Coordinates of N, CA and C in Angstrom, one line a residue:
M1 N -0.3 12.3 -32.1 CA 0.9 11.9 -30.8 C 0.4 10.4 -30.7
E2 N 0.1 9.4 -31.6 CA -0.1 8.3 -29.9 C 0.3 7.4 -29.5
R3 N -0.4 7.3 -28.1 CA 0.8 7.0 -27.2 C 0.7 5.8 -26.7
I4 N 1.3 5.2 -26.7 CA 0.6 3.6 -25.9 C 1.5 3.5 -24.9
L5 N 1.3 3.0 -23.6 CA 1.7 2.4 -21.9 C 0.6 1.5 -22.3
N6 N 1.8 0.6 -21.3 CA 1.1 -0.8 -20.3 C 1.2 -0.7 -19.3
W7 N 0.2 -1.2 -18.7 CA -0.4 -0.7 -16.7 C -0.4 -2.8 -16.9
R8 N -0.5 -2.3 -15.0 CA -0.8 -3.5 -14.2 C -1.0 -3.2 -12.9
K9 N -1.3 -4.2 -12.1 CA -2.0 -4.5 -10.9 C -1.4 -5.8 -10.4
G10 N -1.1 -5.7 -9.2 CA -1.9 -7.4 -8.4 C -3.1 -8.3 -8.4
L11 N -2.6 -8.9 -8.7 CA -4.2 -10.7 -8.8 C -5.0 -9.8 -8.1
F12 N -4.6 -9.8 -6.1 CA -5.7 -9.6 -5.4 C -5.1 -7.9 -5.5
D13 N -4.3 -7.2 -5.1 CA -4.9 -5.7 -5.3 C -5.4 -5.0 -6.0
S14 N -5.8 -3.5 -5.2 CA -5.9 -2.6 -6.7 C -4.9 -1.4 -6.9
N15 N -3.5 -1.4 -7.0 CA -2.6 -0.7 -7.1 C -2.2 -1.3 -8.3
Y16 N -2.5 0.4 -9.0 CA -1.8 -0.2 -11.0 C -0.8 0.5 -10.9
Q17 N 0.1 -0.1 -11.6 CA 1.3 0.4 -12.2 C 1.6 0.9 -13.7
V18 N 1.7 1.9 -14.2 CA 1.3 2.7 -15.7 C 3.2 2.6 -15.7
F19 N 3.7 2.1 -17.4 CA 4.4 2.0 -18.0 C 4.7 2.9 -19.0
E20 N 5.7 3.4 -19.4 CA 6.0 3.5 -21.0 C 7.2 3.4 -21.3
N21 N 7.4 2.6 -22.3 CA 8.6 2.4 -22.9 C 9.2 1.8 -21.6
A22 N 8.6 0.8 -20.9 CA 9.0 -0.1 -20.0 C 9.5 1.0 -18.9
Y23 N 9.7 2.2 -18.3 CA 9.1 3.1 -17.4 C 8.3 3.3 -16.8
L24 N 8.3 2.9 -15.6 CA 7.6 3.4 -14.9 C 7.2 4.7 -15.0
K25 N 5.6 5.5 -14.8 CA 5.5 6.7 -15.1 C 4.5 7.5 -14.2
F26 N 3.6 6.4 -13.5 CA 2.9 7.0 -12.7 C 2.1 5.6 -11.8
S27 N 1.7 6.0 -10.7 CA 1.3 4.5 -9.9 C -0.4 5.3 -9.1
I28 N -0.7 4.5 -8.7 CA -2.0 4.9 -7.9 C -2.3 3.7 -7.0
N29 N -2.5 4.1 -5.8 CA -2.7 3.5 -4.9 C -4.1 3.3 -4.2
F30 N -4.8 1.9 -4.4 CA -5.4 2.3 -3.4 C -5.9 2.2 -1.8
S31 N -7.3 2.9 -1.6 CA -7.4 2.6 -0.2 C -8.4 0.9 -0.3
S32 N -7.8 0.6 1.2 CA -8.5 -1.1 1.6 C -9.5 -1.1 1.0
L33 N -10.2 -0.4 1.7 CA -11.9 -0.8 2.0 C -13.1 0.9 1.7
K34 N -12.3 2.1 1.0 CA -12.7 3.1 0.3 C -12.2 3.3 -0.8
N35 N -13.3 4.3 -1.3 CA -13.1 4.4 -2.9 C -12.3 5.1 -3.5
S36 N -11.1 5.4 -2.5 CA -10.2 7.0 -2.5 C -8.5 6.5 -2.9
A37 N -7.5 7.1 -3.5 CA -6.8 6.9 -3.8 C -5.8 7.6 -4.5
I38 N -4.3 7.3 -3.9 CA -3.5 8.4 -4.1 C -2.5 8.0 -5.1
A39 N -2.5 8.8 -6.4 CA -1.6 9.1 -7.6 C -0.4 9.8 -7.4
T40 N 0.7 9.0 -8.4 CA 2.0 9.6 -8.0 C 2.2 9.7 -9.4
T41 N 2.3 10.8 -9.8 CA 2.9 10.8 -11.0 C 4.1 11.5 -11.4
Q42 N 5.0 12.1 -12.1 CA 6.6 12.7 -12.4 C 6.1 13.9 -11.7
Q43 N 5.0 14.2 -12.5 CA 4.4 15.9 -11.9 C 3.8 16.5 -10.9
G44 N 3.7 15.4 -10.0 CA 3.3 15.6 -8.6 C 2.1 14.4 -8.0
I45 N 1.6 14.4 -7.0 CA 0.7 14.0 -6.3 C -0.4 14.4 -6.3
Y46 N -1.4 13.0 -6.4 CA -2.7 14.1 -6.5 C -3.5 12.9 -5.7
L47 N -4.8 13.3 -4.6 CA -5.8 12.4 -3.8 C -6.9 12.2 -4.8
L48 N -7.2 11.4 -4.7 CA -9.1 10.9 -5.0 C -9.4 10.2 -3.9
R49 N -11.1 11.1 -4.0 CA -11.4 10.8 -3.0 C -13.3 10.7 -3.0
S50 N -14.1 10.1 -3.1 CA -14.8 9.9 -2.8 C -15.9 9.7 -2.3
D51 N -17.6 9.8 -2.2 CA -18.5 10.7 -1.7 C -19.7 10.0 -1.7
G52 N -20.2 9.7 -1.1 CA -21.9 9.9 -1.1 C -22.5 8.4 -2.1
Y53 N -23.0 8.2 -1.7 CA -23.6 7.0 -2.0 C -24.9 6.5 -2.9
S54 N -26.2 7.6 -3.1 CA -27.0 7.4 -3.8 C -27.0 8.6 -4.6
N55 N -25.7 10.2 -4.7 CA -25.8 10.7 -6.2 C -24.2 10.2 -5.5
P56 N -23.0 9.7 -5.7 CA -21.8 9.3 -5.7 C -20.8 9.7 -6.2
E57 N -19.9 11.0 -6.1 CA -18.9 11.4 -7.1 C -17.6 11.4 -6.1
T58 N -16.4 11.8 -6.8 CA -15.3 11.8 -6.9 C -14.3 12.8 -6.8
K59 N -13.8 13.5 -6.2 CA -13.4 14.8 -5.8 C -11.4 14.5 -6.5
I60 N -10.6 15.4 -7.4 CA -9.9 15.2 -7.8 C -8.9 16.1 -7.1
F61 N -7.7 16.2 -5.8 CA -7.0 17.6 -5.2 C -5.8 17.5 -5.5
N62 N -4.9 18.3 -6.5 CA -3.7 18.1 -6.2 C -2.8 18.4 -4.7
S63 N -1.5 18.2 -4.4 CA -0.6 18.2 -3.4 C -1.1 20.0 -2.6
N64 N -1.4 20.7 -3.3 CA -1.7 22.1 -2.3 C -3.4 21.6 -2.0
H65 N -4.3 21.0 -1.9 CA -5.4 20.6 -1.6 C -6.6 21.5 -2.7
E66 N -6.4 22.1 -3.6 CA -7.2 23.0 -4.9 C -7.8 21.3 -5.6
V67 N -8.9 21.2 -6.3 CA -10.6 21.0 -6.6 C -9.7 20.8 -7.7
L68 N -8.7 19.3 -9.1 CA -8.8 19.6 -10.4 C -10.4 19.7 -11.0
A69 N -10.7 18.2 -10.3 CA -11.9 17.9 -11.1 C -12.9 17.3 -9.9
T70 N -13.7 16.8 -10.7 CA -14.9 16.2 -9.8 C -15.5 14.9 -11.1
I71 N -15.7 13.8 -10.6 CA -15.8 12.8 -11.5 C -17.5 12.0 -10.5
K72 N -18.7 12.4 -11.9 CA -19.9 12.0 -11.3 C -19.8 10.4 -12.1
Y73 N -20.9 9.9 -11.1 CA -20.6 8.7 -11.2 C -22.6 8.0 -12.0
D74 N -23.3 7.8 -12.8 CA -24.5 7.0 -13.6 C -24.1 5.2 -13.1
W75 N -24.4 4.9 -12.1 CA -24.6 3.4 -11.2 C -25.5 2.9 -12.7
L76 N -26.1 3.0 -13.2 CA -27.2 2.0 -13.7 C -26.6 2.0 -15.9
A77 N -26.3 3.0 -16.0 CA -25.6 2.7 -17.0 C -24.1 2.3 -17.2
F78 N -23.7 2.2 -15.9 CA -21.9 2.4 -15.6 C -21.3 3.0 -16.0
K79 N -21.4 4.5 -16.2 CA -20.2 5.6 -17.0 C -20.2 6.0 -16.0
A80 N -19.5 7.9 -16.5 CA -19.0 8.7 -15.9 C -18.8 9.9 -16.5
K81 N -19.2 10.5 -16.2 CA -18.6 12.1 -16.7 C -17.2 13.0 -15.6
I82 N -16.8 13.8 -16.2 CA -15.5 14.0 -15.6 C -15.3 15.7 -15.7
I83 N -15.7 16.7 -15.0 CA -15.8 17.7 -15.3 C -14.5 18.6 -14.5
F84 N -13.6 19.0 -15.4 CA -12.5 19.7 -15.0 C -12.7 21.5 -14.3
A85 N -11.8 21.7 -13.2 CA -12.2 23.1 -13.4 C -12.4 24.3 -14.3
N86 N -11.4 24.2 -15.1 CA -11.5 24.8 -16.3 C -12.8 24.4 -17.3
G87 N -13.6 23.7 -16.8 CA -14.4 23.8 -17.7 C -14.7 22.7 -18.3
E88 N -13.6 21.7 -18.9 CA -14.0 21.1 -19.9 C -14.2 19.6 -19.0
N89 N -15.3 18.6 -20.2 CA -15.6 17.6 -19.8 C -15.2 16.5 -20.3
F90 N -15.4 14.7 -19.7 CA -14.8 14.4 -20.3 C -16.1 13.1 -20.0
D91 N -16.2 12.1 -21.1 CA -17.1 10.8 -20.4 C -15.9 9.4 -21.0
W92 N -16.4 8.8 -19.9 CA -16.4 7.5 -19.5 C -17.0 6.5 -19.3
S93 N -16.6 5.4 -20.1 CA -17.9 4.1 -20.8 C -16.9 3.1 -21.1
F94 N -17.9 1.7 -20.5 CA -17.4 0.6 -20.8 C -17.3 0.5 -22.4
Q95 N -16.9 -0.1 -23.0 CA -17.1 -0.8 -24.4 C -17.6 -2.0 -25.4
N96 N -17.4 -3.3 -24.5 CA -17.3 -4.3 -24.4 C -18.2 -4.7 -23.2
S97 N -19.5 -5.8 -23.6 CA -20.2 -6.2 -22.5 C -19.3 -7.1 -21.4
W98 N -17.5 -7.6 -22.0 CA -17.0 -8.3 -21.4 C -16.5 -7.5 -20.3
L99 N -16.3 -6.0 -20.0 CA -16.0 -5.2 -19.2 C -14.3 -5.1 -19.1
S100 N -14.0 -5.4 -20.3 CA -12.3 -5.6 -20.7 C -11.6 -4.0 -21.4
R101 N -12.6 -3.8 -22.1 CA -12.5 -2.4 -22.6 C -13.4 -1.7 -21.8
W102 N -12.2 -0.3 -22.1 CA -13.5 1.2 -21.7 C -13.0 2.2 -22.6
S103 N -13.0 3.4 -22.5 CA -12.4 4.6 -23.4 C -13.1 5.8 -22.6
L104 N -12.2 7.1 -22.7 CA -12.3 8.2 -21.9 C -12.5 9.5 -23.2
N105 N -13.6 10.2 -23.7 CA -13.1 10.9 -24.6 C -14.0 12.5 -24.5
N106 N -13.1 13.3 -24.9 CA -14.1 14.3 -24.9 C -15.0 15.3 -26.5
H107 N -15.6 14.1 -26.8 CA -16.1 14.1 -28.1 C -15.6 15.0 -29.5
T108 N -14.6 15.5 -28.7 CA -14.2 16.5 -30.0 C -12.4 16.0 -30.2
D109 N -11.3 16.3 -29.4 CA -10.2 16.0 -30.1 C -9.5 14.9 -29.7
K110 N -10.2 14.5 -28.1 CA -9.1 13.5 -26.9 C -9.7 12.7 -26.5
Q111 N -9.0 11.5 -26.7 CA -9.7 9.9 -26.6 C -8.2 9.2 -26.5
I112 N -8.7 8.3 -24.8 CA -7.7 7.0 -24.5 C -8.4 5.8 -24.1
I113 N -8.4 5.2 -25.0 CA -8.9 3.4 -24.4 C -8.0 2.8 -24.6
Y114 N -8.9 1.9 -23.0 CA -7.8 1.6 -21.9 C -8.8 -0.2 -22.6
N115 N -7.2 -1.1 -22.7 CA -7.8 -2.6 -22.8 C -7.1 -3.4 -21.5
S116 N -7.5 -4.3 -21.1 CA -7.4 -5.2 -20.5 C -7.7 -6.4 -19.9
S117 N -6.6 -7.6 -19.7 CA -6.5 -8.6 -19.6 C -6.6 -9.3 -18.5
S118 N -6.9 -9.1 -17.2 CA -7.0 -10.2 -16.1 C -6.1 -8.8 -15.6
S119 N -4.7 -9.0 -14.8 CA -4.2 -7.6 -14.5 C -3.1 -6.9 -14.9
T120 N -3.2 -6.9 -16.3 CA -2.4 -6.1 -17.3 C -3.3 -5.6 -18.0
G121 N -2.9 -4.9 -19.1 CA -3.8 -3.7 -20.1 C -2.7 -2.8 -20.8
L122 N -3.4 -2.1 -22.3 CA -2.7 -1.4 -22.9 C -3.2 -0.2 -22.3
I123 N -2.7 0.9 -22.6 CA -3.2 2.3 -22.8 C -3.0 2.7 -24.8
H124 N -4.1 3.1 -24.7 CA -3.3 4.3 -26.3 C -4.3 5.4 -26.3
S125 N -3.5 6.8 -26.4 CA -4.2 7.6 -25.5 C -3.4 8.5 -27.1
N126 N -4.0 10.4 -27.3 CA -3.8 10.7 -28.0 C -3.5 12.2 -27.5
I127 N -3.5 11.8 -26.2 CA -3.3 12.9 -25.2 C -2.0 12.4 -24.1
D128 N -1.0 14.0 -23.9 CA -0.1 13.9 -22.6 C -0.4 14.2 -21.4
D129 N -1.7 13.5 -20.5 CA -2.3 14.1 -20.4 C -2.5 13.2 -19.2
D130 N -1.4 12.8 -17.3 CA -1.1 11.9 -16.7 C -2.5 11.7 -16.0
I131 N -3.4 13.1 -15.7 CA -4.4 13.0 -15.2 C -5.3 12.0 -15.6
L132 N -5.9 12.5 -16.4 CA -6.9 12.1 -17.7 C -6.6 10.4 -17.3
I133 N -5.2 9.9 -18.2 CA -5.5 8.7 -18.3 C -5.3 7.4 -16.5
F134 N -4.9 8.1 -15.5 CA -5.1 7.7 -14.7 C -6.5 7.9 -13.5
V135 N -7.4 8.6 -14.0 CA -8.9 8.8 -13.6 C -9.7 8.1 -14.3
G136 N -8.9 7.6 -16.2 CA -9.5 6.4 -16.5 C -9.9 5.1 -15.8
L137 N -8.3 4.8 -15.3 CA -8.6 3.4 -14.4 C -9.0 3.4 -13.5
F138 N -8.9 4.5 -12.3 CA -9.9 4.6 -10.6 C -10.9 4.3 -11.1
I139 N -11.6 4.7 -12.3 CA -12.9 5.0 -12.6 C -13.5 3.5 -12.9
R140 N -12.1 2.3 -13.6 CA -12.8 1.1 -13.8 C -12.6 0.2 -12.1
E141 N -11.4 0.7 -11.9 CA -11.4 0.3 -10.8 C -12.7 0.2 -9.3
Y142 N -12.8 1.8 -9.6 CA -14.5 1.9 -8.4 C -15.8 1.1 -9.7
Y143 N -15.7 0.5 -10.6 CA -17.3 0.2 -10.9 C -16.4 -1.4 -10.2
T144 N -15.1 -2.2 -10.7 CA -15.2 -3.5 -10.5 C -15.5 -4.0 -8.8
R145 N -14.8 -2.8 -8.2 CA -15.7 -2.9 -7.0 C -17.2 -3.2 -6.5
I146 N -17.7 -2.1 -7.0 CA -19.3 -2.3 -7.0 C -19.8 -3.8 -7.7
I147 N -19.3 -3.9 -8.4 CA -19.6 -5.5 -9.5 C -19.2 -6.8 -8.4
Y148 N -18.3 -6.3 -7.5 CA -17.6 -7.4 -6.6 C -18.3 -7.6 -5.0
A149 N -18.6 -6.6 -5.5 CA -19.9 -5.9 -4.0 C -21.0 -6.2 -4.3
M150 N -21.7 -6.6 -5.0 CA -23.2 -7.2 -5.8 C -23.1 -9.1 -6.1
V151 N -22.0 -9.4 -6.3 CA -21.6 -10.8 -6.3 C -21.9 -11.5 -4.8
L152 N -21.2 -10.7 -4.2 CA -21.0 -10.9 -3.0 C -22.4 -10.7 -1.9
I153 N -23.1 -10.1 -2.0 CA -24.4 -10.0 -1.8 C -25.3 -11.1 -2.3
V154 N -25.3 -11.5 -3.8 CA -26.2 -12.6 -4.0 C -25.7 -13.6 -3.7
I155 N -24.4 -13.7 -3.3 CA -23.9 -14.8 -2.4 C -24.9 -15.3 -0.9
F156 N -23.9 -14.8 -0.3 CA -24.7 -14.5 0.3 C -26.2 -14.4 0.6
M157 N -27.0 -13.8 -0.2 CA -28.1 -13.8 0.2 C -28.4 -15.5 -0.2
S158 N -28.3 -15.9 -1.0 CA -28.7 -17.4 -1.4 C -28.4 -18.6 -0.8
F159 N -27.1 -18.1 -0.1 CA -26.6 -18.6 1.3 C -28.1 -18.8 2.6
M160 N -28.0 -17.5 2.6 CA -28.6 -17.4 4.1 C -30.3 -18.3 3.7
R161 N -30.4 -18.2 2.1 CA -31.9 -18.2 2.0 C -31.7 -20.2 2.2
N162 N -30.7 -20.5 1.9 CA -30.7 -21.9 2.4 C -30.3 -22.3 4.0
V163 N -29.7 -21.7 4.5 CA -29.9 -21.6 6.2 C -31.4 -21.5 6.8
F164 N -32.3 -20.4 5.9 CA -33.2 -21.0 7.0 C -34.4 -20.9 6.5

């Protein structure tokens, strides 16, 4: 059963809304300065909280403060691994050099493919799992913020070099 979902976010904010058949399925609201978010679905509310710089990871909590999964990032390869409490593992990675297509899969029977175009996109999924779907969007935003920070640092360094 393939599901096709639409997502959108504001041009200058990091809040995502995901729609299925023109109905709001869930939303993700990001913290402004931290890589943390709150996902609101029809099944519940989830907190995604990131910690660490040298070995970063994000924990996904349900409304009872139980850890459902952990996301571990590989900054150099722009990849991530999602490890659920039940032992199920998923790999997340970009699929093209423009960073507009990425996927999340367990390499057996579950796969989600994401496409983006500026502030909108499509999600093709063969499973009905909102947590996996919003995790894929969260990781994309995580890496997008890192890329923006790196660009700002390069601009700042070139500006400072010209000043002195």
